[in-house]
Amino acid sequence: MFQGFSQRSVDFLWELSLNNERPWFLEHKEEFLEVLDRPFRELAGDTAARMKKLWPQGDLVPQVSRIYRDARRLYGRGPYKDHLWFSLQQEDARNRGPMLWFELGLEGTSHGLGFWDRTAGQAELFRQQIDRDPERFRQLVRGIPQGERSRLWGDVYKRPKGHYDEIIDPWYNRRQLSVGYENLFGQEIFSPRLSELLAKSFAGLLPMYQFFQEVWQSSDEKPDQL
C-alpha cells in the first residue's frame, strides 16, 4: 500500500541527474528500489484499484516506466531518466492509445490524459469526431475541472486544420494531445492520500478519456499494424 513519497525520493532524482552513469547507479540501485521504484509501483496499483471502483467497466491496467533510457535514443544523455511515470490504459490500447498518466520529475509532478502517439490518421478521426457534434465536444471541454495549474500539451500544427472557437480550436489544431495539471498536489505527494487525490482528479477527465477511446476504437491503425 502506498504510504507517500519521501523527500529522499525527490532528492534521489536530482542526484541521479548529476551522476547519470552506470557505476553510480549500480552503487545506489537498492536505494532507488526502496525510495522510488517500490512506492511508485504501489501508487500505480492503488490508483488503478481506486479507478476500478469509480469506473468498474473501464478495466484500466497500470504500467510503470523503467528508469533506463532507450539505448537507441541517448543522444549524448546518460543512460537513466530523471523522472518516472505510470499510465492507466485499457488493455487494447497497448501503450499507443489514450492513457491517464502521472509523472514525478525534477520539477515536481504532472498528470493528466494523453493521446501522444496517435497517427495522422487517428488525428484526422479525432477531428471528424468533433465535426459530427461540436457542441458535444464543447461540453466535454467545459466539463474538465480547470485551475491555474491546468494546461494543454502537444505540438500545434503550423497550418491550422480548421476553426471553430476559442474552446475547440486549441484541441482541434494539435498534432499530439494531452490535457492535465502541473504540481497540483503540493505537499500531498508525501501523503498516503495521494492515490485518492489522483484518482479523484482522473475521474474529472474520464468523459474526455471516453471520447479519446471512441476515436481509438474506430481506428484501423492498432499497434499490431503500426
Coordinates of N, CA and C in Angstrom, one line a residue:
M1 N 0.8 -1.2 0.0 CA 0.0 0.0 0.0 C 0.9 1.3 0.0
F2 N 0.5 2.2 -0.8 CA 1.3 3.4 -0.9 C 1.2 4.3 0.3
Q3 N 2.4 4.7 0.8 CA 2.5 5.5 2.0 C 3.0 6.9 1.8
G4 N 3.1 7.3 0.5 CA 3.6 8.6 0.2 C 5.1 8.6 -0.2
F5 N 5.5 9.5 -1.1 CA 6.9 9.6 -1.4 C 7.6 10.3 -0.2
S6 N 8.9 10.2 -0.2 CA 9.7 10.9 0.9 C 10.5 12.0 0.2
Q7 N 11.0 12.8 1.0 CA 11.9 13.9 0.4 C 13.1 13.2 -0.3
R8 N 13.5 12.0 0.3 CA 14.6 11.3 -0.3 C 14.3 10.8 -1.7
S9 N 13.0 10.6 -2.0 CA 12.6 10.2 -3.4 C 12.9 11.3 -4.4
V10 N 12.6 12.5 -4.0 CA 12.9 13.7 -4.9 C 14.4 13.9 -4.9
D11 N 15.1 13.9 -3.8 CA 16.5 14.1 -3.8 C 17.2 13.1 -4.7
F12 N 16.8 11.9 -4.7 CA 17.4 10.8 -5.4 C 17.4 11.2 -6.9
L13 N 16.3 11.7 -7.4 CA 16.2 12.0 -8.8 C 17.2 13.1 -9.2
W14 N 17.4 14.1 -8.3 CA 18.3 15.2 -8.5 C 19.8 14.6 -8.5
E15 N 20.1 13.7 -7.6 CA 21.4 13.2 -7.5 C 21.7 12.3 -8.8
L16 N 20.7 11.6 -9.2 CA 20.8 10.8 -10.4 C 21.1 11.6 -11.6
S17 N 20.4 12.8 -11.7 CA 20.6 13.7 -12.8 C 22.1 14.2 -12.9
L18 N 22.7 14.4 -11.7 CA 24.0 14.9 -11.6 C 25.1 13.8 -11.7
N19 N 24.7 12.5 -11.5 CA 25.6 11.4 -11.6 C 25.0 10.3 -12.5
N20 N 24.7 10.7 -13.7 CA 24.0 9.8 -14.6 C 24.9 8.9 -15.3
E21 N 25.4 7.9 -14.6 CA 26.3 6.9 -15.2 C 26.1 5.6 -14.5
R22 N 26.5 4.5 -15.1 CA 26.2 3.2 -14.6 C 26.8 2.9 -13.3
P23 N 28.1 3.2 -13.1 CA 28.7 2.8 -11.8 C 28.0 3.4 -10.6
W24 N 27.6 4.7 -10.7 CA 26.9 5.4 -9.6 C 25.6 4.7 -9.4
F25 N 24.8 4.5 -10.5 CA 23.5 3.9 -10.3 C 23.6 2.5 -9.7
L26 N 24.5 1.7 -10.1 CA 24.6 0.4 -9.5 C 25.0 0.4 -8.1
E27 N 25.8 1.4 -7.7 CA 26.1 1.6 -6.3 C 24.9 2.0 -5.4
H28 N 23.9 2.7 -6.1 CA 22.8 3.2 -5.4 C 21.5 2.5 -5.8
K29 N 21.6 1.4 -6.5 CA 20.4 0.7 -7.0 C 19.4 0.3 -5.9
E30 N 19.9 -0.2 -4.8 CA 19.0 -0.7 -3.8 C 18.2 0.5 -3.2
E31 N 18.9 1.7 -3.1 CA 18.2 2.9 -2.6 C 17.1 3.3 -3.6
F32 N 17.4 3.2 -4.9 CA 16.4 3.5 -5.9 C 15.2 2.7 -5.8
L33 N 15.4 1.4 -5.6 CA 14.3 0.4 -5.4 C 13.5 0.8 -4.2
E34 N 14.1 1.2 -3.1 CA 13.4 1.5 -1.9 C 12.7 2.8 -1.9
V35 N 13.3 3.9 -2.4 CA 12.7 5.2 -2.2 C 11.9 5.6 -3.5
L36 N 12.1 5.0 -4.6 CA 11.4 5.4 -5.8 C 10.6 4.3 -6.5
D37 N 11.3 3.2 -6.8 CA 10.6 2.2 -7.6 C 9.4 1.5 -6.9
R38 N 9.7 1.1 -5.7 CA 8.6 0.4 -4.9 C 7.4 1.4 -4.6
P39 N 7.6 2.6 -4.1 CA 6.5 3.4 -3.8 C 5.8 3.8 -5.1
F40 N 6.5 4.0 -6.2 CA 5.9 4.3 -7.5 C 4.9 3.2 -7.9
R41 N 5.4 2.0 -7.8 CA 4.5 0.8 -8.2 C 3.3 0.7 -7.3
E42 N 3.5 1.0 -6.0 CA 2.4 1.0 -5.0 C 1.4 2.0 -5.4
L43 N 1.9 3.2 -5.7 CA 1.0 4.3 -6.1 C 0.2 3.9 -7.4
A44 N 0.8 3.4 -8.4 CA 0.2 2.9 -9.6 C -0.9 1.9 -9.3
G45 N -0.6 0.9 -8.5 CA -1.5 -0.1 -8.1 C -2.7 0.4 -7.3
D46 N -2.4 1.2 -6.3 CA -3.5 1.8 -5.5 C -4.4 2.7 -6.3
T47 N -3.8 3.5 -7.2 CA -4.7 4.4 -8.1 C -5.5 3.6 -9.0
A48 N -5.0 2.5 -9.6 CA -5.7 1.7 -10.5 C -6.9 1.0 -9.8
A49 N -6.7 0.6 -8.5 CA -7.7 0.0 -7.7 C -8.9 1.0 -7.4
R50 N -8.5 2.2 -7.2 CA -9.5 3.3 -6.9 C -10.3 3.6 -8.2
M51 N -9.6 3.6 -9.3 CA -10.3 3.9 -10.6 C -11.2 2.8 -10.9
K52 N -10.9 1.5 -10.5 CA -11.8 0.4 -10.8 C -13.1 0.6 -10.0
K53 N -13.0 1.1 -8.8 CA -14.2 1.4 -8.1 C -15.0 2.5 -8.7
L54 N -14.4 3.6 -9.2 CA -15.0 4.7 -9.7 C -15.6 4.4 -11.1
W55 N -15.0 3.5 -11.9 CA -15.4 3.2 -13.2 C -15.1 1.7 -13.5
P56 N -16.0 0.9 -12.9 CA -15.8 -0.6 -13.0 C -15.6 -1.1 -14.4
Q57 N -16.4 -0.6 -15.4 CA -16.3 -1.1 -16.7 C -15.1 -0.7 -17.5
G58 N -14.3 0.3 -16.9 CA -13.1 0.8 -17.6 C -12.0 -0.2 -17.7
D59 N -11.8 -1.0 -16.7 CA -10.7 -2.0 -16.7 C -9.4 -1.4 -17.1
L60 N -9.0 -0.4 -16.4 CA -7.7 0.3 -16.7 C -6.5 -0.4 -16.0
V61 N -5.5 -0.7 -16.9 CA -4.4 -1.5 -16.5 C -3.2 -0.6 -16.2
P62 N -2.5 -0.7 -15.0 CA -1.4 0.2 -14.8 C -0.1 -0.3 -15.4
Q63 N 0.7 0.6 -15.9 CA 2.1 0.2 -16.3 C 3.1 1.3 -15.9
V64 N 4.1 0.9 -15.2 CA 5.1 1.8 -14.7 C 6.3 1.8 -15.6
S65 N 6.9 3.0 -15.8 CA 8.0 3.2 -16.7 C 9.3 2.6 -16.1
R66 N 10.2 2.3 -16.9 CA 11.5 1.9 -16.5 C 12.4 3.1 -16.3
I67 N 13.4 3.0 -15.4 CA 14.3 4.1 -15.2 C 15.4 4.2 -16.3
Y68 N 15.5 3.2 -17.1 CA 16.5 3.1 -18.1 C 16.1 3.8 -19.4
R69 N 16.9 4.6 -20.0 CA 16.6 5.2 -21.3 C 16.7 4.2 -22.3
D70 N 16.0 4.3 -23.4 CA 16.2 3.5 -24.6 C 17.7 3.8 -25.2
A71 N 18.5 2.7 -25.2 CA 19.9 2.9 -25.6 C 20.0 3.4 -27.0
R72 N 19.0 3.3 -27.8 CA 19.0 3.8 -29.2 C 18.7 5.3 -29.3
R73 N 18.3 5.9 -28.1 CA 17.9 7.3 -28.2 C 18.6 8.1 -27.0
L74 N 19.8 7.8 -26.8 CA 20.5 8.5 -25.7 C 20.9 9.9 -26.1
Y75 N 21.3 10.1 -27.3 CA 21.6 11.5 -27.9 C 22.6 12.2 -26.9
G76 N 23.6 11.6 -26.4 CA 24.5 12.2 -25.5 C 24.1 12.3 -24.1
R77 N 22.9 11.9 -23.8 CA 22.5 11.9 -22.4 C 22.9 10.6 -21.7
G78 N 22.8 10.7 -20.4 CA 23.1 9.5 -19.6 C 22.1 8.4 -19.8
P79 N 22.4 7.2 -19.3 CA 21.6 6.0 -19.5 C 20.3 5.9 -18.7
Y80 N 20.1 6.9 -17.8 CA 19.0 6.8 -16.9 C 18.1 8.1 -17.0
K81 N 16.8 7.9 -16.8 CA 15.8 9.0 -16.8 C 15.9 9.8 -15.5
D82 N 15.5 11.1 -15.6 CA 15.4 11.9 -14.4 C 14.0 12.0 -13.9
H83 N 13.1 11.1 -14.3 CA 11.7 11.1 -14.0 C 11.2 9.7 -14.1
L84 N 10.1 9.5 -13.4 CA 9.3 8.2 -13.6 C 7.9 8.6 -13.8
W85 N 7.2 7.7 -14.6 CA 5.8 7.9 -14.8 C 5.1 6.5 -14.8
F86 N 3.8 6.6 -14.6 CA 2.9 5.4 -14.8 C 1.7 5.8 -15.6
S87 N 1.2 4.8 -16.3 CA 0.0 5.1 -17.1 C -1.1 4.1 -16.7
L88 N -2.4 4.5 -17.0 CA -3.5 3.6 -16.8 C -4.2 3.6 -18.2
Q89 N -4.3 2.4 -18.8 CA -4.9 2.2 -20.1 C -5.8 1.0 -20.1
Q90 N -6.7 1.0 -21.1 CA -7.5 -0.2 -21.3 C -6.6 -1.1 -22.1
E91 N -6.8 -2.4 -21.9 CA -5.9 -3.4 -22.4 C -5.6 -3.3 -23.9
D92 N -6.6 -2.9 -24.7 CA -6.5 -2.9 -26.2 C -5.6 -1.8 -26.6
A93 N -5.3 -0.8 -25.8 CA -4.5 0.4 -26.2 C -3.0 0.0 -26.3
R94 N -2.5 -0.8 -25.4 CA -1.2 -1.4 -25.5 C -0.1 -0.3 -25.8
N95 N -0.1 0.7 -24.9 CA 0.9 1.8 -25.0 C 0.8 2.8 -26.1
R96 N -0.2 2.7 -26.9 CA -0.3 3.6 -28.0 C -1.6 4.4 -28.0
G97 N -2.6 3.9 -27.4 CA -3.9 4.6 -27.3 C -4.0 5.6 -26.2
P98 N -5.2 6.1 -25.9 CA -5.4 7.1 -24.8 C -4.9 6.5 -23.5
M99 N -4.4 7.4 -22.7 CA -4.0 7.0 -21.3 C -4.1 8.1 -20.3
L100 N -4.4 7.6 -19.1 CA -4.2 8.5 -17.9 C -2.8 8.3 -17.4
W101 N -2.2 9.4 -17.0 CA -0.7 9.2 -16.6 C -0.4 10.2 -15.4
F102 N 0.6 9.7 -14.7 CA 1.2 10.5 -13.6 C 2.7 10.5 -13.7
E103 N 3.4 11.6 -13.5 CA 4.8 11.7 -13.6 C 5.4 12.4 -12.5
L104 N 6.5 11.9 -11.9 CA 7.3 12.6 -10.9 C 8.7 12.9 -11.5
G105 N 9.0 14.2 -11.5 CA 10.3 14.5 -12.1 C 11.1 15.6 -11.2
L106 N 12.1 16.1 -11.8 CA 12.9 17.1 -11.1 C 12.1 18.3 -10.6
E107 N 11.2 18.7 -11.4 CA 10.4 20.0 -11.1 C 9.1 19.7 -10.4
G108 N 8.9 18.5 -10.0 CA 7.6 18.2 -9.3 C 6.8 17.1 -10.1
T109 N 5.5 17.3 -10.0 CA 4.6 16.3 -10.6 C 3.8 16.9 -11.7
S110 N 3.3 16.0 -12.6 CA 2.3 16.3 -13.6 C 1.4 15.1 -13.8
H111 N 0.2 15.3 -14.2 CA -0.7 14.2 -14.5 C -1.8 14.6 -15.4
G112 N -2.4 13.7 -16.1 CA -3.5 14.0 -17.0 C -3.9 12.9 -17.9
L113 N -4.5 13.3 -19.0 CA -5.0 12.4 -20.0 C -4.2 12.7 -21.3
G114 N -3.7 11.7 -22.0 CA -3.0 11.9 -23.2 C -3.2 10.9 -24.3
F115 N -3.0 11.4 -25.5 CA -3.0 10.5 -26.7 C -1.8 10.9 -27.5
W116 N -0.6 10.6 -27.0 CA 0.6 11.2 -27.5 C 1.0 10.6 -28.9
D117 N 0.8 9.3 -29.0 CA 1.4 8.6 -30.2 C 0.4 8.4 -31.3
R118 N -0.6 9.2 -31.3 CA -1.6 9.0 -32.4 C -1.0 9.3 -33.7
T119 N -1.5 8.6 -34.7 CA -1.0 8.7 -36.1 C -1.8 9.9 -36.7
A120 N -1.3 10.3 -37.9 CA -2.0 11.3 -38.7 C -3.4 10.9 -39.0
G121 N -3.6 9.6 -39.2 CA -5.0 9.1 -39.5 C -5.9 9.2 -38.3
Q122 N -5.3 8.9 -37.1 CA -6.1 9.0 -35.9 C -6.4 10.4 -35.5
A123 N -5.5 11.3 -35.8 CA -5.7 12.7 -35.6 C -6.9 13.2 -36.4
E124 N -6.9 12.7 -37.7 CA -8.0 13.1 -38.6 C -9.3 12.5 -38.1
L125 N -9.3 11.3 -37.6 CA -10.5 10.7 -37.0 C -11.0 11.5 -35.8
F126 N -10.1 12.0 -35.0 CA -10.4 12.9 -33.8 C -11.1 14.1 -34.3
R127 N -10.6 14.8 -35.4 CA -11.3 16.0 -35.9 C -12.7 15.7 -36.5
Q128 N -12.7 14.5 -37.1 CA -14.0 14.1 -37.7 C -15.1 13.9 -36.6
Q129 N -14.6 13.3 -35.5 CA -15.5 13.1 -34.4 C -16.0 14.4 -33.8
I130 N -15.2 15.4 -33.7 CA -15.6 16.7 -33.3 C -16.6 17.3 -34.3
D131 N -16.3 17.2 -35.6 CA -17.1 17.7 -36.7 C -18.5 17.2 -36.6
R132 N -18.7 15.9 -36.2 CA -20.0 15.3 -36.2 C -20.9 16.0 -35.1
D133 N -20.3 16.4 -34.0 CA -21.1 17.1 -32.9 C -20.2 18.0 -32.1
P134 N -19.9 19.2 -32.7 CA -19.0 20.1 -32.0 C -19.6 20.5 -30.6
E135 N -20.9 20.6 -30.5 CA -21.4 21.0 -29.2 C -21.1 20.0 -28.1
R136 N -21.2 18.7 -28.5 CA -20.8 17.7 -27.5 C -19.4 17.8 -27.0
F137 N -18.5 18.1 -28.0 CA -17.1 18.2 -27.6 C -16.9 19.5 -26.8
R138 N -17.6 20.5 -27.1 CA -17.5 21.8 -26.4 C -17.9 21.6 -24.9
Q139 N -18.9 20.8 -24.7 CA -19.4 20.5 -23.4 C -18.4 19.6 -22.6
L140 N -17.7 18.7 -23.3 CA -16.7 17.9 -22.7 C -15.5 18.7 -22.2
V141 N -15.1 19.7 -23.0 CA -14.0 20.6 -22.7 C -14.4 21.4 -21.4
R142 N -15.6 21.9 -21.5 CA -16.1 22.8 -20.3 C -16.2 21.9 -19.1
G143 N -16.4 20.6 -19.2 CA -16.6 19.8 -18.0 C -15.3 19.4 -17.4
I144 N -14.2 19.7 -18.0 CA -12.9 19.4 -17.4 C -12.6 20.4 -16.3
P145 N -12.3 19.9 -15.1 CA -12.0 20.8 -14.0 C -10.8 21.7 -14.3
Q146 N -11.0 23.0 -14.2 CA -10.0 24.0 -14.6 C -9.3 24.5 -13.3
G147 N -8.2 25.2 -13.6 CA -7.5 25.8 -12.5 C -6.2 26.4 -13.0
E148 N -5.5 27.1 -12.2 CA -4.3 27.8 -12.7 C -3.2 26.9 -13.1
R149 N -3.3 25.6 -12.6 CA -2.2 24.6 -12.9 C -2.7 23.7 -14.1
S150 N -3.8 23.9 -14.7 CA -4.3 23.1 -15.8 C -3.7 23.6 -17.1
R151 N -3.5 22.7 -18.0 CA -2.9 23.1 -19.3 C -3.1 22.0 -20.4
L152 N -2.9 22.4 -21.6 CA -2.8 21.5 -22.7 C -1.4 21.4 -23.2
W153 N -1.0 20.1 -23.5 CA 0.3 19.9 -24.1 C 0.1 19.4 -25.5
G154 N 1.2 19.5 -26.3 CA 1.2 18.9 -27.7 C 1.5 19.9 -28.7
D155 N 2.3 19.5 -29.7 CA 2.7 20.3 -30.8 C 1.5 20.8 -31.6
V156 N 1.5 22.1 -31.9 CA 0.4 22.7 -32.7 C 0.8 22.7 -34.2
Y157 N -0.1 22.3 -35.1 CA 0.1 22.3 -36.5 C 0.5 23.7 -37.0
K158 N 1.5 23.8 -37.8 CA 1.9 25.1 -38.4 C 0.8 25.7 -39.2
R159 N 0.1 24.8 -39.9 CA -1.1 25.2 -40.7 C -2.4 24.7 -40.0
P160 N -3.2 25.5 -39.4 CA -4.4 25.0 -38.7 C -5.2 24.1 -39.6
K161 N -5.8 23.1 -38.9 CA -6.7 22.2 -39.7 C -8.1 22.7 -39.7
G162 N -8.5 23.7 -39.0 CA -9.8 24.2 -39.0 C -10.0 25.2 -37.9
H163 N -11.2 25.8 -37.9 CA -11.5 26.8 -36.9 C -13.0 26.7 -36.5
Y164 N -13.1 26.7 -35.1 CA -14.5 26.7 -34.5 C -14.6 27.9 -33.6
D165 N -13.9 27.8 -32.5 CA -13.9 28.9 -31.5 C -12.8 28.7 -30.5
E166 N -12.7 29.6 -29.5 CA -11.6 29.5 -28.6 C -11.6 28.3 -27.7
I167 N -12.7 27.6 -27.6 CA -12.8 26.4 -26.8 C -12.3 25.2 -27.6
I168 N -12.7 25.0 -28.8 CA -12.4 23.9 -29.6 C -11.1 24.0 -30.3
D169 N -10.7 25.2 -30.8 CA -9.5 25.3 -31.6 C -8.2 24.8 -31.0
P170 N -8.0 25.0 -29.7 CA -6.7 24.5 -29.2 C -6.6 23.0 -29.2
W171 N -7.7 22.3 -29.2 CA -7.7 20.9 -29.3 C -7.7 20.4 -30.7
Y172 N -8.4 21.1 -31.6 CA -8.5 20.7 -33.0 C -7.2 20.8 -33.7
N173 N -6.4 21.7 -33.3 CA -5.2 22.0 -34.1 C -3.9 21.6 -33.5
R174 N -3.9 20.5 -32.8 CA -2.7 19.9 -32.2 C -2.4 18.5 -32.8
R175 N -1.1 18.4 -33.1 CA -0.6 17.1 -33.7 C -0.8 15.9 -32.7
Q176 N -0.2 16.1 -31.5 CA -0.5 15.2 -30.4 C -1.2 16.0 -29.3
L177 N -1.7 15.3 -28.3 CA -2.6 16.0 -27.4 C -2.6 15.4 -26.0
S178 N -2.4 16.2 -25.0 CA -2.6 15.8 -23.6 C -3.1 17.0 -22.8
V179 N -4.0 16.7 -21.9 CA -4.5 17.7 -21.0 C -4.3 17.3 -19.6
G180 N -4.0 18.2 -18.7 CA -3.8 17.8 -17.3 C -3.3 18.9 -16.5
Y181 N -2.5 18.6 -15.5 CA -2.2 19.6 -14.4 C -0.7 19.4 -14.0
E182 N -0.1 20.5 -13.6 CA 1.3 20.5 -13.1 C 1.2 20.9 -11.6
N183 N 2.0 20.0 -10.8 CA 2.1 20.3 -9.4 C 0.8 20.7 -8.7
L184 N -0.2 19.9 -8.9 CA -1.5 20.1 -8.4 C -1.6 19.7 -6.9
F185 N -0.7 18.8 -6.5 CA -0.9 18.2 -5.1 C 0.0 18.7 -4.0
G186 N 1.0 19.5 -4.4 CA 1.8 20.2 -3.4 C 2.4 19.1 -2.4
Q187 N 2.4 19.4 -1.1 CA 3.0 18.5 -0.1 C 2.2 17.2 0.0
E188 N 1.1 17.1 -0.7 CA 0.3 15.8 -0.6 C 1.1 14.7 -1.3
I189 N 2.1 15.0 -2.1 CA 2.9 13.9 -2.7 C 3.6 13.0 -1.6
F190 N 3.7 13.6 -0.4 CA 4.4 12.9 0.7 C 3.3 12.2 1.6
S191 N 2.1 12.2 1.1 CA 1.0 11.7 2.0 C 0.4 10.4 1.4
P192 N -0.1 9.5 2.2 CA -0.8 8.3 1.7 C -2.0 8.7 0.9
R193 N -2.5 9.9 1.0 CA -3.7 10.3 0.3 C -3.5 10.6 -1.1
L194 N -2.3 10.5 -1.6 CA -2.0 10.9 -3.0 C -2.8 10.0 -4.0
S195 N -2.9 8.7 -3.7 CA -3.6 7.9 -4.7 C -5.1 8.3 -4.7
E196 N -5.7 8.7 -3.6 CA -7.1 9.1 -3.5 C -7.3 10.4 -4.3
L197 N -6.4 11.4 -4.1 CA -6.4 12.6 -4.8 C -6.2 12.5 -6.3
L198 N -5.3 11.6 -6.6 CA -5.0 11.4 -8.1 C -6.2 10.7 -8.8
A199 N -6.8 9.7 -8.1 CA -8.0 9.1 -8.7 C -9.1 10.1 -8.9
K200 N -9.3 10.9 -7.9 CA -10.4 12.0 -8.0 C -10.1 12.9 -9.1
S201 N -8.9 13.3 -9.4 CA -8.5 14.2 -10.5 C -8.7 13.4 -11.8
F202 N -8.3 12.2 -11.9 CA -8.5 11.4 -13.1 C -10.0 11.3 -13.4
A203 N -10.8 11.1 -12.4 CA -12.3 11.0 -12.6 C -12.9 12.2 -13.4
G204 N -12.3 13.4 -13.1 CA -12.8 14.5 -13.8 C -12.4 14.5 -15.3
L205 N -11.5 13.7 -15.7 CA -11.0 13.6 -17.1 C -11.7 12.4 -17.8
L206 N -12.4 11.6 -17.1 CA -13.0 10.3 -17.7 C -13.9 10.6 -18.9
P207 N -14.8 11.6 -18.9 CA -15.6 11.8 -20.1 C -14.8 12.1 -21.3
M208 N -13.7 12.9 -21.2 CA -12.9 13.2 -22.3 C -12.1 11.9 -22.7
Y209 N -11.6 11.1 -21.7 CA -11.0 9.9 -22.0 C -11.8 9.0 -22.8
Q210 N -13.1 8.9 -22.5 CA -14.0 8.1 -23.3 C -14.2 8.6 -24.7
F211 N -14.1 9.9 -24.9 CA -14.2 10.4 -26.3 C -12.9 10.0 -27.0
F212 N -11.7 10.1 -26.4 CA -10.5 9.7 -27.0 C -10.6 8.2 -27.4
Q213 N -11.1 7.4 -26.4 CA -11.2 6.0 -26.7 C -12.1 5.7 -27.8
E214 N -13.2 6.4 -28.0 CA -14.0 6.2 -29.2 C -13.2 6.4 -30.5
V215 N -12.4 7.4 -30.5 CA -11.5 7.6 -31.7 C -10.6 6.4 -31.9
W216 N -10.0 6.0 -30.8 CA -9.1 4.8 -30.8 C -9.8 3.6 -31.4
Q217 N -11.0 3.3 -30.9 CA -11.7 2.1 -31.3 C -12.1 2.2 -32.7
S218 N -12.3 3.4 -33.3 CA -12.7 3.5 -34.7 C -11.6 3.4 -35.6
S219 N -10.4 3.4 -35.1 CA -9.2 3.4 -36.0 C -8.8 2.0 -36.3
D220 N -8.3 1.8 -37.6 CA -7.8 0.5 -38.0 C -6.3 0.4 -37.7
E221 N -5.7 1.6 -37.2 CA -4.2 1.6 -37.0 C -3.9 1.2 -35.6
K222 N -4.1 -0.1 -35.3 CA -3.8 -0.6 -34.0 C -2.3 -1.0 -33.9
P223 N -1.8 -1.2 -32.7 CA -0.3 -1.5 -32.5 C 0.2 -2.6 -33.4
D224 N -0.5 -3.7 -33.6 CA 0.0 -4.8 -34.4 C 0.0 -4.5 -35.9
Q225 N -0.5 -3.3 -36.2 CA -0.5 -2.9 -37.6 C 0.5 -1.7 -37.9
L226 N 1.1 -1.2 -36.8 CA 1.9 0.0 -36.9 C 3.4 -0.4 -37.0

